[in-house]
Tab-separated table of C-alpha atoms in Angstrom:
chain	number	residue	atom	x	y	z
A	521	UNK	CA	-17.518	-13.010	17.117
A	522	UNK	CA	-17.947	-12.204	13.352
A	523	UNK	CA	-15.621	-14.560	11.204
A	524	UNK	CA	-13.186	-13.241	8.680
A	525	UNK	CA	-11.226	-15.680	6.233
A	526	UNK	CA	-7.842	-15.012	5.068
A	527	UNK	CA	-6.715	-16.758	2.190
A	528	UNK	CA	-3.345	-16.454	0.560
A	529	UNK	CA	-3.230	-18.008	-2.804
A	530	UNK	CA	0.368	-18.887	-4.455
A	531	UNK	CA	2.300	-21.763	-5.977
A	532	UNK	CA	1.860	-22.364	-9.718
A	533	UNK	CA	-2.238	-21.150	-9.583
A	534	UNK	CA	-1.331	-17.318	-10.117
A	535	UNK	CA	0.382	-17.950	-13.546
A	536	UNK	CA	-2.001	-20.802	-14.583
A	537	UNK	CA	-5.288	-18.703	-16.113
A	538	UNK	CA	-7.844	-21.549	-16.010
A	539	UNK	CA	-6.814	-22.183	-12.492
A	540	UNK	CA	-6.941	-18.904	-11.158
A	541	UNK	CA	-10.079	-18.449	-13.122
A	542	UNK	CA	-11.454	-21.350	-11.062
A	543	UNK	CA	-10.217	-20.276	-7.789
A	544	UNK	CA	-11.557	-16.707	-7.779
A	545	UNK	CA	-14.922	-18.089	-8.969
A	546	UNK	CA	-14.925	-20.363	-5.927
A	547	UNK	CA	-13.505	-17.382	-3.797
A	548	UNK	CA	-16.367	-15.041	-4.932
A	549	UNK	CA	-18.915	-17.215	-3.153
A	550	UNK	CA	-17.390	-17.782	-0.011
A	551	UNK	CA	-19.855	-15.411	2.285
A	552	UNK	CA	-18.800	-12.912	4.800
A	553	UNK	CA	-15.520	-10.518	5.058
A	554	UNK	CA	-12.583	-11.956	3.538
A	555	UNK	CA	-9.095	-11.061	2.755
A	556	UNK	CA	-7.216	-12.197	-0.343
A	557	UNK	CA	-3.421	-11.785	-0.141
A	558	UNK	CA	-1.390	-13.459	-3.242
A	559	UNK	CA	2.153	-13.784	-4.104
A	560	UNK	CA	3.036	-13.880	-7.787
A	561	UNK	CA	6.696	-15.167	-7.655
A	562	UNK	CA	6.651	-17.391	-10.655
A	563	UNK	CA	4.930	-14.413	-12.432
A	564	UNK	CA	7.581	-12.385	-11.406
A	565	UNK	CA	10.572	-14.850	-12.079
A	566	UNK	CA	9.204	-14.892	-15.843
A	567	UNK	CA	9.717	-11.058	-16.231
A	568	UNK	CA	13.157	-11.172	-14.271
A	569	UNK	CA	14.488	-13.861	-16.740
A	570	UNK	CA	13.487	-11.823	-19.679
A	571	UNK	CA	15.457	-8.947	-18.294
A	572	UNK	CA	18.427	-11.012	-17.858
A	573	UNK	CA	18.264	-10.274	-13.795
A	574	UNK	CA	19.469	-13.311	-11.756
A	575	UNK	CA	17.062	-14.487	-9.360
A	576	UNK	CA	18.477	-15.779	-5.893
A	577	UNK	CA	16.665	-17.662	-2.966
A	578	UNK	CA	17.800	-18.775	0.545
A	579	UNK	CA	15.516	-21.027	2.189
A	580	UNK	CA	12.566	-20.485	0.056
A	581	UNK	CA	13.122	-16.732	0.444
A	582	UNK	CA	13.841	-14.223	-2.155
A	583	UNK	CA	17.003	-11.936	-2.192
A	584	UNK	CA	15.786	-8.673	-3.516
A	585	UNK	CA	18.269	-6.317	-5.118
A	586	UNK	CA	16.981	-2.827	-6.748
A	587	UNK	CA	16.421	-4.560	-10.104
A	588	UNK	CA	14.478	-7.342	-8.578
A	589	UNK	CA	12.462	-4.727	-6.402
A	590	UNK	CA	11.423	-2.974	-9.401
A	591	UNK	CA	10.008	-6.120	-11.025
A	592	UNK	CA	8.524	-7.722	-8.192
A	593	UNK	CA	6.701	-4.245	-7.537
A	594	UNK	CA	5.728	-3.724	-10.807
A	595	UNK	CA	4.352	-7.305	-11.128
A	596	UNK	CA	2.741	-7.842	-7.782
A	597	UNK	CA	1.299	-4.506	-7.077
A	598	UNK	CA	0.226	-3.817	-10.609
A	599	UNK	CA	-0.325	-6.658	-13.038
A	600	UNK	CA	-1.379	-9.553	-10.789
A	601	UNK	CA	-3.298	-7.285	-8.218
A	602	UNK	CA	-5.347	-5.571	-10.504
A	603	UNK	CA	-6.198	-8.690	-12.896
A	604	UNK	CA	-7.051	-10.174	-9.539
A	605	UNK	CA	-9.603	-7.281	-8.685
A	606	UNK	CA	-10.679	-6.895	-12.609
A	607	UNK	CA	-12.030	-10.738	-12.463
A	608	UNK	CA	-13.710	-10.196	-8.824
A	609	UNK	CA	-15.595	-7.546	-9.866
A	610	UNK	CA	-16.850	-9.496	-13.252
A	611	UNK	CA	-17.715	-12.128	-10.645
A	612	UNK	CA	-19.862	-9.429	-8.859
A	613	UNK	CA	-17.496	-9.604	-5.983
A	614	UNK	CA	-16.865	-5.905	-4.953
A	615	UNK	CA	-12.999	-5.927	-4.209
A	616	UNK	CA	-10.499	-3.405	-3.562
A	617	UNK	CA	-6.631	-4.015	-4.667
A	618	UNK	CA	-4.081	-2.773	-2.221
A	619	UNK	CA	-0.624	-3.159	-1.370
A	620	UNK	CA	1.099	-2.501	2.254
A	621	UNK	CA	2.031	0.885	1.613
A	622	UNK	CA	-2.030	1.985	0.789
A	623	UNK	CA	-3.838	3.545	3.418
A	624	UNK	CA	-0.818	3.013	6.015
A	625	UNK	CA	-1.709	-0.778	5.964
A	626	UNK	CA	1.579	-2.238	6.561
A	627	UNK	CA	4.376	-0.765	8.642
A	628	UNK	CA	7.596	-2.207	7.980
A	629	UNK	CA	11.597	-2.328	8.277
A	630	UNK	CA	14.426	-3.493	6.122
A	631	UNK	CA	15.397	-6.790	7.313
A	632	UNK	CA	18.618	-6.981	9.118
A	633	UNK	CA	21.691	-9.182	8.192
A	634	UNK	CA	20.804	-12.730	9.482
A	635	UNK	CA	23.612	-15.312	9.419
A	636	UNK	CA	25.353	-13.026	7.419
A	637	UNK	CA	22.728	-13.113	4.753
A	638	UNK	CA	21.666	-9.858	3.385
A	639	UNK	CA	18.255	-10.225	1.902
A	640	UNK	CA	18.500	-6.536	0.155
A	641	UNK	CA	15.010	-4.730	0.108
A	642	UNK	CA	13.028	-7.110	1.996
A	643	UNK	CA	11.078	-6.141	4.746
A	644	UNK	CA	9.829	-7.204	7.871
A	645	UNK	CA	6.144	-6.432	9.555
A	646	UNK	CA	6.447	-3.785	12.309
A	647	UNK	CA	2.733	-3.394	12.706
A	648	UNK	CA	-0.754	-3.697	10.666
A	649	UNK	CA	-3.604	-0.928	10.707
A	650	UNK	CA	-6.244	-2.992	11.465
A	651	UNK	CA	-8.661	0.241	11.756
A	652	UNK	CA	-8.026	0.503	8.019
A	653	UNK	CA	-9.074	-2.901	7.576
A	654	UNK	CA	-12.344	-2.841	9.513
A	655	UNK	CA	-13.339	0.263	7.544
A	656	UNK	CA	-12.510	-0.991	4.125
A	657	UNK	CA	-14.617	-4.317	4.941
A	658	UNK	CA	-17.418	-2.194	5.895
A	659	UNK	CA	-17.901	-0.920	1.981
A	660	UNK	CA	-16.452	-3.760	0.432
A	661	UNK	CA	-16.519	-7.784	-0.170
A	662	UNK	CA	-12.905	-8.077	0.001
A	663	UNK	CA	-9.297	-6.777	0.135
A	664	UNK	CA	-6.759	-8.259	-2.132
A	665	UNK	CA	-3.516	-7.419	-0.870
A	666	UNK	CA	-0.028	-7.548	-2.784
A	667	UNK	CA	2.842	-8.296	-0.998
A	668	UNK	CA	4.640	-4.605	-1.117
A	669	UNK	CA	4.776	-2.399	2.031
A	670	UNK	CA	7.278	0.210	3.026
A	671	UNK	CA	9.494	1.780	5.850
A	672	UNK	CA	8.824	5.157	7.405
A	673	UNK	CA	11.340	6.651	5.152
A	674	UNK	CA	8.972	5.596	2.203
A	675	UNK	CA	11.431	2.904	0.959
A	676	UNK	CA	9.515	0.232	-0.850
A	677	UNK	CA	10.069	-3.494	0.720
A	678	UNK	CA	9.161	-6.922	-0.920
A	679	UNK	CA	7.251	-8.671	1.872
A	680	UNK	CA	6.772	-12.280	1.907
A	681	UNK	CA	3.304	-13.083	1.255
A	682	UNK	CA	2.576	-16.023	3.722
A	683	UNK	CA	4.098	-13.761	6.457
A	684	UNK	CA	1.447	-11.189	5.591
A	685	UNK	CA	-1.571	-13.578	5.541
A	686	UNK	CA	-0.310	-14.959	9.259
A	687	UNK	CA	0.411	-11.379	10.479
A	688	UNK	CA	-3.155	-10.283	9.184
A	689	UNK	CA	-4.588	-13.171	10.941
A	690	UNK	CA	-2.875	-12.388	13.990
A	691	UNK	CA	-3.690	-8.773	14.152
A	692	UNK	CA	-7.380	-9.507	13.694
A	693	UNK	CA	-7.848	-12.463	16.442
A	694	UNK	CA	-8.897	-9.752	19.096
A	695	UNK	CA	-12.235	-8.058	16.424
A	696	UNK	CA	-12.654	-11.654	14.298
A	697	UNK	CA	-13.218	-15.212	14.815
A	698	UNK	CA	-10.095	-15.752	12.350
A	699	UNK	CA	-10.004	-18.496	9.740
A	700	UNK	CA	-6.402	-18.541	7.622
A	701	UNK	CA	-6.043	-20.677	4.682
A	702	UNK	CA	-3.206	-21.193	2.721
A	703	UNK	CA	-3.931	-22.375	-0.883
A	704	UNK	CA	-1.973	-23.497	-3.521
A	705	UNK	CA	-2.017	-26.365	-6.106
A	706	UNK	CA	-1.017	-29.275	-4.092
A	707	UNK	CA	-3.606	-30.824	-1.845
A	708	UNK	CA	-1.488	-29.943	1.496
A	709	UNK	CA	1.593	-30.893	3.170
A	710	UNK	CA	3.179	-34.197	2.160
A	711	UNK	CA	4.128	-37.105	4.548
A	712	UNK	CA	6.616	-38.113	1.618
A	713	UNK	CA	7.946	-35.433	-0.686
A	714	UNK	CA	8.323	-38.018	-3.103
A	715	UNK	CA	4.625	-38.954	-2.964
A	716	UNK	CA	1.699	-36.562	-3.645
A	717	UNK	CA	-1.210	-38.926	-2.602
A	718	UNK	CA	-0.161	-38.984	1.059
A	719	UNK	CA	-0.743	-35.645	2.745
A	720	UNK	CA	-0.871	-35.213	6.717
A	721	UNK	CA	-4.722	-34.181	7.610
A	722	UNK	CA	-3.077	-33.059	11.147
A	723	UNK	CA	0.023	-31.566	12.147
A	724	UNK	CA	0.941	-29.888	15.648
A	725	UNK	CA	4.128	-27.836	16.021
A	726	UNK	CA	6.098	-30.637	17.454
A	727	UNK	CA	5.716	-32.780	14.725
A	728	UNK	CA	6.488	-30.037	12.337
A	729	UNK	CA	9.719	-28.890	14.217
A	730	UNK	CA	10.555	-32.760	14.035
A	731	UNK	CA	10.209	-32.835	10.423
A	732	UNK	CA	12.081	-29.619	9.557
A	733	UNK	CA	15.080	-30.725	11.566
A	734	UNK	CA	15.503	-33.991	9.851
A	735	UNK	CA	15.175	-32.696	6.432
A	736	UNK	CA	11.622	-33.809	5.366
A	737	UNK	CA	10.067	-30.267	5.277
A	738	UNK	CA	12.384	-27.804	3.263
A	739	UNK	CA	12.657	-25.084	0.347
A	740	UNK	CA	9.336	-23.110	-0.324
A	741	UNK	CA	7.033	-25.071	2.214
A	742	UNK	CA	9.128	-23.589	5.071
A	743	UNK	CA	7.721	-20.000	5.126
A	744	UNK	CA	4.428	-21.387	5.230
A	745	UNK	CA	4.589	-23.848	8.207
A	746	UNK	CA	6.458	-21.003	10.064
A	747	UNK	CA	3.976	-18.756	9.647
A	748	UNK	CA	1.221	-21.217	10.034
A	749	UNK	CA	3.071	-22.138	13.540
A	750	UNK	CA	3.061	-18.345	14.437
A	751	UNK	CA	-0.851	-18.051	13.700
A	752	UNK	CA	-1.414	-21.192	15.758
A	753	UNK	CA	0.445	-19.794	18.825
A	754	UNK	CA	-1.307	-16.714	18.581
A	755	UNK	CA	-4.825	-17.868	18.831
A	756	UNK	CA	-5.796	-17.814	15.254
A	757	UNK	CA	-8.948	-20.138	15.168
A	758	UNK	CA	-8.458	-22.180	11.999
A	759	UNK	CA	-5.165	-22.587	10.456
A	760	UNK	CA	-4.825	-24.626	6.962
A	761	UNK	CA	-2.631	-25.388	3.876
A	762	UNK	CA	-4.880	-27.099	1.246
A	763	UNK	CA	-5.758	-27.241	-2.835
A	764	UNK	CA	-6.798	-23.791	-4.312
A	765	UNK	CA	-9.825	-25.999	-5.488
A	766	UNK	CA	-11.158	-26.290	-1.817
A	767	UNK	CA	-11.088	-22.889	-0.847
A	768	UNK	CA	-12.969	-21.851	1.867
A	769	UNK	CA	-13.406	-25.200	2.940
A	770	UNK	CA	-12.039	-27.089	5.991
A	771	UNK	CA	-9.970	-29.307	4.157
A	772	UNK	CA	-6.091	-30.380	3.178
A	773	UNK	CA	-3.550	-30.121	6.250
A	774	UNK	CA	-4.613	-28.637	9.373
A	775	UNK	CA	-2.391	-27.194	11.913
A	776	UNK	CA	-2.605	-27.148	15.655
A	777	UNK	CA	-0.675	-26.661	18.938
């Protein structure tokens, strides 16, 4: 089957113009079909701070009230998404920027209370329109996906970008040989949180679960690892977490069964 690369960019890279330019240049050189999923939490946090809107997270996941939703929709689907598309176009990489709302790409539902936590206007993915993806990629080099979707009533919802990347990968496994790359400013998953030079080159699911239980893995890395495990269990061919400078390469930490 034809290969498709699903690449999620996040961390501090998006709010670092020089790093983002370097990443997008290297991304533009990757051949074949590709989907770029972006976060933008640090950028959104900056605007929330300016507006004196309290930032709340639980286990690395954002609590999204109405004021926060207004900011993240504007930031993710507007400023960040279109800035990425404009840069890719300047690099002769024909891109279209969309959110989960566009073309019925993602159908979502509002997350129910979990362990008495109300995540607000945060969504969980119900389905993904793979026909829309295949149609768009027959005309374009890349889709750039912002982590916003909506439910059946038209309510906008904030979706974790790591989750979107993993779900896209899983939904496309029957049509493509799928590679899933999580890229950020670090080299991979640390063996020791206090030593950024020691990373796991390989991580299987049992080792991940053990490290979560003993507290070695915590905070923002947890959503990535949870989604990596989901993707691996769902037959995604390559799943890795790596430095943005190595985008498209087999490098960093590979996740396996």
